[in-house]
Structures are given as C-alpha cells and as structure tokens.
CSV table of C-alpha atoms in Angstrom, one decimal:
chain,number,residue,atom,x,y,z
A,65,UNK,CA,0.8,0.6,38.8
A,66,UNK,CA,2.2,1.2,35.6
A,67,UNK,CA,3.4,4.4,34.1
A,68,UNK,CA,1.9,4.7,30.4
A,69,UNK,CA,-0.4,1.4,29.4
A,70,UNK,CA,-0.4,0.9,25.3
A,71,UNK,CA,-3.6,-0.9,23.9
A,72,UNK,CA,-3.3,-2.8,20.6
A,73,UNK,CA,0.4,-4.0,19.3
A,74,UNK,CA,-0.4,-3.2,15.7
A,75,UNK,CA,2.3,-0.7,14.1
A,76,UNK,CA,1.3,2.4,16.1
A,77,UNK,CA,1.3,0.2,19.2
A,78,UNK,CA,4.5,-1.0,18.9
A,79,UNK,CA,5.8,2.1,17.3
A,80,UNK,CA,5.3,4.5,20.1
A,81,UNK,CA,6.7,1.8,22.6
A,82,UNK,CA,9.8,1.5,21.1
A,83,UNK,CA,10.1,5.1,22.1
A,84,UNK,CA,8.8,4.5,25.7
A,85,UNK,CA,11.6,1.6,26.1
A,86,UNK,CA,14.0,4.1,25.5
A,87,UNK,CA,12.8,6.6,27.7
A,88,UNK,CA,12.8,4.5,30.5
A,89,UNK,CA,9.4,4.5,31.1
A,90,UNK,CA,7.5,1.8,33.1
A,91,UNK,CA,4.9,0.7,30.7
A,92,UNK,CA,3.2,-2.6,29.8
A,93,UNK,CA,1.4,-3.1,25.7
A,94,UNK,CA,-2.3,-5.1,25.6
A,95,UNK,CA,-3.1,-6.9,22.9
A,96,UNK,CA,-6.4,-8.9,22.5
A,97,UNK,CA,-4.9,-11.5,20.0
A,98,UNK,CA,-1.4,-11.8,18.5
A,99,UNK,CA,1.1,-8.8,17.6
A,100,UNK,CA,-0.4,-7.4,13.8
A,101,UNK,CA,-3.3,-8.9,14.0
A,102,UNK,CA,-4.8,-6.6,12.1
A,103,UNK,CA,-2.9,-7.8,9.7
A,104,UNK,CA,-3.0,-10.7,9.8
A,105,UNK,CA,-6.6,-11.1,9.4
A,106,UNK,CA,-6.1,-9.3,5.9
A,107,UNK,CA,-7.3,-11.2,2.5
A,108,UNK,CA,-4.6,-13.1,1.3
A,109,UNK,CA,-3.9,-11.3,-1.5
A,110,UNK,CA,-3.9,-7.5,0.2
A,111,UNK,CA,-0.6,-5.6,0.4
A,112,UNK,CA,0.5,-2.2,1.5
A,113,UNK,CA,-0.8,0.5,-0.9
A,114,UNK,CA,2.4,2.3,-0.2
A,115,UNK,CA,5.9,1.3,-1.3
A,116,UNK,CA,8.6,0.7,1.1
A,117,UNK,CA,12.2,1.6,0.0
A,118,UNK,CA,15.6,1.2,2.1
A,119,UNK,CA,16.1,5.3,2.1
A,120,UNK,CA,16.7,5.7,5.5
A,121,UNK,CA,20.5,6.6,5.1
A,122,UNK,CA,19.6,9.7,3.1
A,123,UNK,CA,16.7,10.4,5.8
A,124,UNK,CA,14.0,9.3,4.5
A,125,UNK,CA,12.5,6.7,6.1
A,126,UNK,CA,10.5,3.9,4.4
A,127,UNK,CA,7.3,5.1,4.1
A,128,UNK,CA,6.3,1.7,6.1
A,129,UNK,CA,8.9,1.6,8.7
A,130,UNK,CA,7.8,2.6,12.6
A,131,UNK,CA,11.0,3.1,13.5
A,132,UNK,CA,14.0,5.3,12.1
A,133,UNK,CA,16.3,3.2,12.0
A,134,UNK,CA,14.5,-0.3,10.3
A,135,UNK,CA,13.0,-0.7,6.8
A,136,UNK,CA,10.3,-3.6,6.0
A,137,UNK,CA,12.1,-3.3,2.1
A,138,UNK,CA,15.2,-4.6,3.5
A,139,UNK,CA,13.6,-6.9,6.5
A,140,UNK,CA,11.1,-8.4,3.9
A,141,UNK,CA,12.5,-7.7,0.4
A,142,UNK,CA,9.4,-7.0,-0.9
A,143,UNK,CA,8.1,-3.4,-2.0
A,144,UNK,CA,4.7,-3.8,-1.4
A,145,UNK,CA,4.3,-5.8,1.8
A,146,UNK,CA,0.8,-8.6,2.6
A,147,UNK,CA,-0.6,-8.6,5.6
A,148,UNK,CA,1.1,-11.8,7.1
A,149,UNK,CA,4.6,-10.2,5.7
A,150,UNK,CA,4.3,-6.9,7.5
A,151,UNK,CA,2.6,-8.5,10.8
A,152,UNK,CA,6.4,-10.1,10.8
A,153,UNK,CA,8.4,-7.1,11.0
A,154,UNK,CA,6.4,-6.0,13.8
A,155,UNK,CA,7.0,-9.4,15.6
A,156,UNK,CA,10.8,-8.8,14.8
A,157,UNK,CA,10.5,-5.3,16.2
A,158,UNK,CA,8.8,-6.2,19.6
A,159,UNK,CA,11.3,-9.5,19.6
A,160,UNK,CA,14.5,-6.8,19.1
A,161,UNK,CA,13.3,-4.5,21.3
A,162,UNK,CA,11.9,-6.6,23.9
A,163,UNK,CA,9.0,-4.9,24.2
A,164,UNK,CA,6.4,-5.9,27.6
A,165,UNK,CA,3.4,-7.0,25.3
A,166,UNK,CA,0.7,-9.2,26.9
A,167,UNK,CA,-1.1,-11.1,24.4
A,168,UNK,CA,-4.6,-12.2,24.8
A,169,UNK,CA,-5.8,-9.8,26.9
A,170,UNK,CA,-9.0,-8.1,26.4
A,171,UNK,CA,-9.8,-4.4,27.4
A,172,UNK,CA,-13.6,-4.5,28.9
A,173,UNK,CA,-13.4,-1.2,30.4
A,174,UNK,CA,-11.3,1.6,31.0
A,175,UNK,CA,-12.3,4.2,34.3
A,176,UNK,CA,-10.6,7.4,34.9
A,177,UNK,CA,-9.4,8.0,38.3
A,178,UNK,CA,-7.8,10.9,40.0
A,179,UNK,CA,-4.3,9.1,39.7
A,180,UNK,CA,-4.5,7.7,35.8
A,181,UNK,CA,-6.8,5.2,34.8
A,182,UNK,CA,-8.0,1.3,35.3
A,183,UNK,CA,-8.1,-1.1,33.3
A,184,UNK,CA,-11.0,-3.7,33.8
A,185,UNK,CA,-9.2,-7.1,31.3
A,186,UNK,CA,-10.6,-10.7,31.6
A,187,UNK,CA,-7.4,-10.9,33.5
A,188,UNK,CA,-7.8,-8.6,36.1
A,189,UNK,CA,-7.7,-5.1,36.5
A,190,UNK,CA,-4.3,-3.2,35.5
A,191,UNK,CA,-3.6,0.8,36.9
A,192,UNK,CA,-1.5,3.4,35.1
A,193,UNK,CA,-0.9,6.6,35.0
A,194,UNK,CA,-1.2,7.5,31.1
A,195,UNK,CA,-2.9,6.0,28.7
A,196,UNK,CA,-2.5,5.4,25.0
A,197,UNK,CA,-4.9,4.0,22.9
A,198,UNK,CA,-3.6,2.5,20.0
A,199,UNK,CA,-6.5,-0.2,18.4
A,200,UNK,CA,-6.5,0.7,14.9
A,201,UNK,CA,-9.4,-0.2,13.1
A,202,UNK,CA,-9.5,-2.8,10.7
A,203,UNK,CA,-11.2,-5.6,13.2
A,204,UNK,CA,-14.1,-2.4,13.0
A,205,UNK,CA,-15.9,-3.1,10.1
A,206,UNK,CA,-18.8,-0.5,9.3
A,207,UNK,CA,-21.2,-2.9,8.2
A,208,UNK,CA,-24.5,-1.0,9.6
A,209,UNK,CA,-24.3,2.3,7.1
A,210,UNK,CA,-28.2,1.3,6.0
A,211,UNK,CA,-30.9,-1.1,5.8
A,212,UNK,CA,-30.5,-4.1,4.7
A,213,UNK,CA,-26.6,-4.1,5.5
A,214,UNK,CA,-27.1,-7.3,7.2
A,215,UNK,CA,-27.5,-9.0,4.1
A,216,UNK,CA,-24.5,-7.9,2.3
A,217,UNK,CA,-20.8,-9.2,3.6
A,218,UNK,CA,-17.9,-6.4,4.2
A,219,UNK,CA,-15.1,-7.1,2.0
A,220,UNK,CA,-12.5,-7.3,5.5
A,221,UNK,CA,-13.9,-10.7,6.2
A,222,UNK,CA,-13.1,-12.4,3.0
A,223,UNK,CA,-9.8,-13.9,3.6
A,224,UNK,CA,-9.4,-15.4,0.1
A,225,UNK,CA,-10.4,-14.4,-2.9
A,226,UNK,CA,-9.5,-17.2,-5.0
A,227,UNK,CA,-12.5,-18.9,-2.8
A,228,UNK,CA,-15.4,-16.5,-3.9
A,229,UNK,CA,-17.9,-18.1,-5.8
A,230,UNK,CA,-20.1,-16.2,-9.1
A,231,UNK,CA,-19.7,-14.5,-11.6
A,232,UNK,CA,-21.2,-10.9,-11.5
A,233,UNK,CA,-20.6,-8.5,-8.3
A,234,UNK,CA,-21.7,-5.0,-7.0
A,235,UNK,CA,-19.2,-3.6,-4.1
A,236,UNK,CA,-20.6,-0.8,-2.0
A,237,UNK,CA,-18.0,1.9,-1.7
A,238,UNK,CA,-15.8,3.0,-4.1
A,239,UNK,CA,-12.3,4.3,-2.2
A,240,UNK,CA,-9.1,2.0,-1.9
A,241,UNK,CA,-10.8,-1.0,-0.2
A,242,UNK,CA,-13.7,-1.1,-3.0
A,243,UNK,CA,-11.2,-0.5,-6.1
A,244,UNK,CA,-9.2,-3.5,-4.2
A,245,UNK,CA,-12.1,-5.6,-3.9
A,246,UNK,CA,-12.9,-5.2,-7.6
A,247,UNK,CA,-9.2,-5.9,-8.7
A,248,UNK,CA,-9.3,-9.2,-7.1
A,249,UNK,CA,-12.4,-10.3,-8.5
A,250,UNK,CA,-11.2,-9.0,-11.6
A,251,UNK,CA,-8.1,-11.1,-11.8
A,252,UNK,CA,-10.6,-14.2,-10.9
A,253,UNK,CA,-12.3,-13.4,-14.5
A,254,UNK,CA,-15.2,-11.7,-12.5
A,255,UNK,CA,-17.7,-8.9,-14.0
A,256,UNK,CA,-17.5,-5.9,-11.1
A,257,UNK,CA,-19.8,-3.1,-10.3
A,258,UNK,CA,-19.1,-0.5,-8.4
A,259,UNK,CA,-21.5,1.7,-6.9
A,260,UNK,CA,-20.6,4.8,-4.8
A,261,UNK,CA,-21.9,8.8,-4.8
A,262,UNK,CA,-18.6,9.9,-7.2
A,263,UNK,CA,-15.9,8.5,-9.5
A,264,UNK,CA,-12.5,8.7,-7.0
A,265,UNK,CA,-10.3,8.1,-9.8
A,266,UNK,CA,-11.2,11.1,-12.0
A,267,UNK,CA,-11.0,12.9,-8.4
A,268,UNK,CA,-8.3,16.4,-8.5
A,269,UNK,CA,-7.7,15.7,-4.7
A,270,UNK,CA,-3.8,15.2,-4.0
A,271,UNK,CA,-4.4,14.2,-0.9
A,272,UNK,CA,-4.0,10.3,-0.9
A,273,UNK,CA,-6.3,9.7,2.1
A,274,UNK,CA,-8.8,10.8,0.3
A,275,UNK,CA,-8.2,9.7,-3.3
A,276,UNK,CA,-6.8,6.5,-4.7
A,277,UNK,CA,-3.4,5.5,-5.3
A,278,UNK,CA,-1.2,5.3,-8.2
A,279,UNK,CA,-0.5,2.2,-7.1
A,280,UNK,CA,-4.4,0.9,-7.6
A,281,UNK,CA,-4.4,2.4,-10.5
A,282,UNK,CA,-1.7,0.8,-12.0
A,283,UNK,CA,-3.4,-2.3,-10.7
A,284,UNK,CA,-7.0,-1.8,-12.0
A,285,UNK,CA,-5.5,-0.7,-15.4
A,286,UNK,CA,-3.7,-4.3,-15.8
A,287,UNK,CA,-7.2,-5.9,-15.2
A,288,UNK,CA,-9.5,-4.0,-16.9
A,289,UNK,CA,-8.5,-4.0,-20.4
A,290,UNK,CA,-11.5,-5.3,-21.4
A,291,UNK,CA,-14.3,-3.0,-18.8
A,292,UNK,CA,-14.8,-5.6,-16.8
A,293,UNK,CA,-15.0,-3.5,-13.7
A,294,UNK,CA,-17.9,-0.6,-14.4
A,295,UNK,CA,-18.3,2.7,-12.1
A,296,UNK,CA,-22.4,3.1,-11.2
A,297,UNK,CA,-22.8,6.3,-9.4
A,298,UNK,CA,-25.4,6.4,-6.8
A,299,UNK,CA,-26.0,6.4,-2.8
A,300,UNK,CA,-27.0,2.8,-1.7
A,301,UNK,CA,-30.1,3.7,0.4
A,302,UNK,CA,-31.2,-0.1,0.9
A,303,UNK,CA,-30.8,-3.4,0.2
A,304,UNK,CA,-33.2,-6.4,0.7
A,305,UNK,CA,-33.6,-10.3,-0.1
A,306,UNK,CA,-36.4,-11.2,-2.4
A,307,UNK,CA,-35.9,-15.3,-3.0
A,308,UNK,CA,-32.9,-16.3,-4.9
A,309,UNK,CA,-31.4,-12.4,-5.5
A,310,UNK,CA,-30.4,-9.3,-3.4
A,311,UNK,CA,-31.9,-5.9,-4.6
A,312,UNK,CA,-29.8,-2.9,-4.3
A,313,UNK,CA,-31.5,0.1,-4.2
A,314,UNK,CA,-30.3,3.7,-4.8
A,315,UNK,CA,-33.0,6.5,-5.2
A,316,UNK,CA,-34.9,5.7,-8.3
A,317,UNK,CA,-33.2,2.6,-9.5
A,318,UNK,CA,-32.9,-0.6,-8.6
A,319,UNK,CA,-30.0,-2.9,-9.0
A,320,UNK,CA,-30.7,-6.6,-8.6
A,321,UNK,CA,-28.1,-9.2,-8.1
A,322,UNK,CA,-27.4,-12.6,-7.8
A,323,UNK,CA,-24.5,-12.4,-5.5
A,324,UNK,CA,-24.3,-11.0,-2.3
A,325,UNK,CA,-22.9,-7.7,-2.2
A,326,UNK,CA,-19.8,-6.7,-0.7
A,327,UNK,CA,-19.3,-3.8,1.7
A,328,UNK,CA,-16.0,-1.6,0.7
A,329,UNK,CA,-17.7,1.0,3.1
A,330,UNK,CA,-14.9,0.9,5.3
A,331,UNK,CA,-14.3,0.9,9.4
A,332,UNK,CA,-15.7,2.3,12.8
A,333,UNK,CA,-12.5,2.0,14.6
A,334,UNK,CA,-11.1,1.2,17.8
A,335,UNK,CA,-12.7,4.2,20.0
A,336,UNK,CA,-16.0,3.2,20.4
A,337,UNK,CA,-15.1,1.5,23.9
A,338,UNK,CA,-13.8,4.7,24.9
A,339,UNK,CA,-16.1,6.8,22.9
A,340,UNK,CA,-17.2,8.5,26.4
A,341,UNK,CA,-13.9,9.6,27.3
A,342,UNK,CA,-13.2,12.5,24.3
A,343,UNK,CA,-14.9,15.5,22.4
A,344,UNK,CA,-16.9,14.6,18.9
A,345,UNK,CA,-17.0,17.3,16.2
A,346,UNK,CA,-19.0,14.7,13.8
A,347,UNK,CA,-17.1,11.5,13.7
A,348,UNK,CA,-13.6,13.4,15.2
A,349,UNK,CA,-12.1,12.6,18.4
A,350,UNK,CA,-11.0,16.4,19.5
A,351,UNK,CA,-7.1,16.0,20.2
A,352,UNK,CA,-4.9,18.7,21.6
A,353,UNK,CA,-1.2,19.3,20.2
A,354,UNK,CA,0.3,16.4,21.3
A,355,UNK,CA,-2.8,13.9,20.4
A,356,UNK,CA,-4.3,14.0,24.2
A,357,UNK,CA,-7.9,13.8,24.2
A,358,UNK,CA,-9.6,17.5,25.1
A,359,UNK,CA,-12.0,15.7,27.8
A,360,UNK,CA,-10.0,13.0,29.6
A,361,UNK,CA,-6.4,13.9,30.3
A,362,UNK,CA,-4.0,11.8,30.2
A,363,UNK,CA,-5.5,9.4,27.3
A,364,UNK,CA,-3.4,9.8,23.9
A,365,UNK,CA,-4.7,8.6,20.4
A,366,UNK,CA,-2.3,7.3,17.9
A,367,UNK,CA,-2.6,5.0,14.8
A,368,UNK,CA,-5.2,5.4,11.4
A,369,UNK,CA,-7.9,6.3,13.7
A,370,UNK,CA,-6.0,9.8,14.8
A,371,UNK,CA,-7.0,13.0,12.7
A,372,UNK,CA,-5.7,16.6,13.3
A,373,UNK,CA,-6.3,20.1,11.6
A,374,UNK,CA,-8.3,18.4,8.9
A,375,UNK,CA,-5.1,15.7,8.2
A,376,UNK,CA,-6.0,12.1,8.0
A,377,UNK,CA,-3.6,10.4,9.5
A,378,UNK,CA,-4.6,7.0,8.3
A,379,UNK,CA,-1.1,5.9,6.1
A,380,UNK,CA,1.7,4.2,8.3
A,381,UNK,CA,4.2,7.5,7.3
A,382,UNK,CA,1.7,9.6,8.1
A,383,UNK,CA,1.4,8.8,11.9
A,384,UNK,CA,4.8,7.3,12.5
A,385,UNK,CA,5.2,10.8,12.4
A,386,UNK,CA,3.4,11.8,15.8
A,387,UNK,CA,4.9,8.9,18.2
A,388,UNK,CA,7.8,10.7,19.3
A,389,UNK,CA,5.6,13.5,19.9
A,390,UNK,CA,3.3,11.6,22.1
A,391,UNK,CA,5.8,10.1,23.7
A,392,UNK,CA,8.0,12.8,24.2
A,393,UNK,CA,4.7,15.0,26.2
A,394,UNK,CA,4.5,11.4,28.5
A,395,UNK,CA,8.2,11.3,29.0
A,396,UNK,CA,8.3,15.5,30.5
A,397,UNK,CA,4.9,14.6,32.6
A,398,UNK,CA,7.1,11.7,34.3
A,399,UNK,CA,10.3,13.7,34.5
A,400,UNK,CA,12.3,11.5,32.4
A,401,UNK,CA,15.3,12.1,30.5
A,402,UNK,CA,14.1,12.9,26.8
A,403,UNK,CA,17.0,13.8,25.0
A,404,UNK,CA,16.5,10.3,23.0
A,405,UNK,CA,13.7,12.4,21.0
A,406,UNK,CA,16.3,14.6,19.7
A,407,UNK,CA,17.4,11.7,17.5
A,408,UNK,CA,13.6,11.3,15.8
A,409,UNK,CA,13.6,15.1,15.1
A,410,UNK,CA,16.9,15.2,13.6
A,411,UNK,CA,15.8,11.6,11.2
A,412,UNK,CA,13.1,13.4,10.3
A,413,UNK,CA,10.4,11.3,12.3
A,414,UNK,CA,8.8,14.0,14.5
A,415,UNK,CA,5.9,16.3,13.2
A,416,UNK,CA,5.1,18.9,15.7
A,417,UNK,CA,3.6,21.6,13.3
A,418,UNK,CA,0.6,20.7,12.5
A,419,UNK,CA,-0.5,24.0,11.1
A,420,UNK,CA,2.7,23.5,8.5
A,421,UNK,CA,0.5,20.4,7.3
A,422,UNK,CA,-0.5,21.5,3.7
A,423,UNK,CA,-2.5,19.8,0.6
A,424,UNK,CA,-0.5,21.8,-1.9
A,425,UNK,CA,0.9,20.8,-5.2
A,426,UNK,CA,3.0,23.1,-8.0
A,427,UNK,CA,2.4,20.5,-10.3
C-alpha cells in the first residue's frame, strides 16, 4: 500500500512529486500514456502563452518552471516553449529526480475505503492512503456544448495546421485557444471568422485567465494587417449538415459554411471519473485550504483544473504555487519531516493565502 498515489505526470503531476520525493514519502505517479502527454498531443505549431525567463536567482521563478530551482528558458533556450519542447523538461525532471512514474496505466476506477483509497488500473488494483489527482485537461475536449457539435471538429485534435485544407473558417469560441486557432489559419493565408457572445480583446479584465494575452495579441496583430480574421458576436445555438455545407446558427441568423467548423470551446477536464467523490457549486470542485476535496477526504486536486476563491488556477505559475502546500498537509498527516517546505516558502513558491489573491491593478 502506498502512501500518496499521483494520477497524470503532466507538470502538476510531476511538480508536486518532486516535493513528495523529498519528503520521503512512499508514493508511486500513474500515467495513461507517456510523461507530458498533454503536451505532446498539442498542434505543432502551439507554444506556451507565457514567457519563461532564467529569474530564479533574484526569486522569481520562471513563470513555466515546476520546480524552484529549474527554468525551461535555460533547459530549452526558447522563451515561448511547443508542446513537444516543454513535454521534455518534464522528462528531464522525472529523469533527475527519479521520480516512481508507471507509464501506461489506466485509472478505471477509484473507491474510497476506510484506510485511503483503491485504485481499479488495467493492471491491477493499487491501495494508498492519499490521493492526488493531477489529470489536467487537455485530452478533455468539450465538444458536446450544443446540437449539432458532432459535426464540427475541436481545434485540440488538429495536430498540424499546415495540413488544413480551404479557404474560409468559422471557429466557435473566442478566448486563447479560438484567437490561436485563427492565427494559424491566418498565417496559412486563410479568411477567419470568429463567432463567440463578446469581443475578449476589447475586454477591461486583468485577470489573464480570463482575457487574452499580450502575447496573442502581438501575434494576431502581425497577421491581420489586412482583416483577415473578423469578430462575429453571437451564441452558437446549432449547427447542422445540409449537402455540401455546414450551417451555423446563432438566434436569428444563419451562418453557412463550406468548411467544417472548429470548436475553440475549450475542455471538461480530468474529474469526471471522479466527479462523485467532491462538492459542485456549478462546474467547481469545492476544495478546502489546502486543495482537499470537501466530500472525500483525503483526495487533493492540483493542475489547470483546480480553482479557489474565485482564482483560476489554470497558468503553470499559477498552480506551481499550491504543490508545496498540498504536499506539505500530506507530509504532517504522515508524520514526516517537512522542514524541506521551508525552502519553497522562502523561493517564493508556496501560496497559502488565498484570501490575499487579488485582481487589482493601479495602472
């Protein structure tokens, strides 16, 4: 039986065992397919919406490190990581760190017991006593949001876009994956609709979970010199085949297209397996203080899926923040030694106040 079991070796995976391994903890990592392969299954052209910088000496880490003391700028060299790039600094972490990962494993199940949990895997079952689940969200795709969706594709699946064939395109949703879907086709001398309820980029939020970043609009204003990508605002109600064309419909009008529109409307996530075991206040897991569900003790949430006191945690330096802290609340359960976690709080890598958590700006 194992003391803490970690499901998915993406960055929060991986990130939060690091900190296990050094508190001595008996723990194993599941991962259905390779270490990142979230990111690995990313288009080709995708990269990091945030920068990564070597800063860490002045404490500041990268903003797309999971550890204090590593930076993906001076692993990788590059400021804006791909997929396939940053899916290697994880496999150097877990390599350097020798983490217990078990690839190819899939979770079927998870029961709670009196003593922890099991684990029903196509390779057996697996005990512990904590659980963290860790399963990020971009193998999720929402591709159900109405009728009709069935005949649209979601823009995670295209793995190339030098291989998509047309000219004219509408992509549903408008946030970062949508304004990325739209720059690509862009660049490929593509004419891009994009249909969503509001215009994000003329949006006051400061908040950049839930507005887009400079960085995409740096991007979009490079290929869209000459309108090329057009904002239609409107709530996609259906969409249906009628012979050679799809038709998009949004209240009163109707949108007809000859290529098959692409879903930017984003991901489910990884909870749905254990969608049982935790709380819902509409689409929120309810977490207490240290990111333990409210229902099922023992069962920790961590990674883009986690949200607390109205945050989003859905950037890598946003919940690289909360692994010590997590693992620090495992670590006193077991009556470990954590003195280790005084080095994250002192790096500035352990985000306890929640309530201090603020969307303000002076300027």
């Amino acid at each position: 039986m194992f003391e803490t079991v970690v499901v998915g070796a993406g960055p929060s995976g991986i990130g939060v065992s690091i900190i296990l391994k050094k508190l001595g903890i008996n723990f194993t990592v599941l991962e259905r397919n390779a270490v990142g392969s979230s990111f690995l299954k990313w288009p080709k052209q995708m990269k990091l919406l945030t920068p990564s910088f070597f800063s860490n000496t002045f404490k500041m880490i990268d903003l797309n490190a999971i550890t204090y003391d590593t930076s993906p700028a001076l692993t990788l060299q590059t400021e804006h990581p791909s997929g396939q790039e940053y899916a290697t600094y994880l496999k150097n972490l877990s390599k350097h760190f020798k983490l217990p990962i078990r690839t190819g494993i899939n979770v079927n199940s998870v029961l709670k017991t009196e003593g922890g949990f099991v684990l029903d895997t196509d390779k057996g079952k697996i005990e512990t006593v904590f659980l963290i689940w860790a399963a990020g969200e971009f193998q999720y795709p929402r591709d159900n949001s109405f009728p009709g969706a069935e005949y649209c594709i979601h823009n995670s699946l295209i793995t190339n876009w030098d291989e998509v064939k047309g000219d004219d395109f509408f992509v549903i949703g408008g946030y970062e994956s949508g304004m990325d879907t739209a720059i690509n086709l862009a660049e490929r001398d593509k004419r891009v609709t994009i249909i969503d309820t509001k215009n994000l980029l003329d949006s006051d939020e400061i908040d950049p979970s839930r507005i887009i970043s400079p960085y995409t609009k740096d991007r979009l204003r490079r290929v869209n010199s000459a309108e090329t990508v057009k904002i239609f605002i409107g709530r996609v109600t259906r969409v249906a085949k009628k012979h050679d064309e799809f038709v998009i419909s949004t209240g009163k009008t109707k949108i007809r297209s000859k290529t098959r529109p692409i879903l930017a409307t984003g991901f489910t996530g990884g909870l749905s397996l254990i969608k049982e075991m935790f709380h819902w206040e509409e689409e929120k897991a309810l977490l207490n203080s240290y990111d333990e569900s409210t229902k099922t003790p023992g069962l920790y949430v961590t990674g883009p899926l986690l949200q607390q006191h109205n945050t989003i945690f859905c950037f890598i330096y946003k919940f690289q923040q909360r692994f010590a802290v997590i693992a620090n609340h495992i670590g006193m359960r077991l009556s470990k030694d954590v003195s280790v976690i005084n080095e994250y709080k002192k790096e500035g890598m352990y985000l306890e106040d929640l309530e201090s958590v603020k969307d303000k700006c002076q300027c």
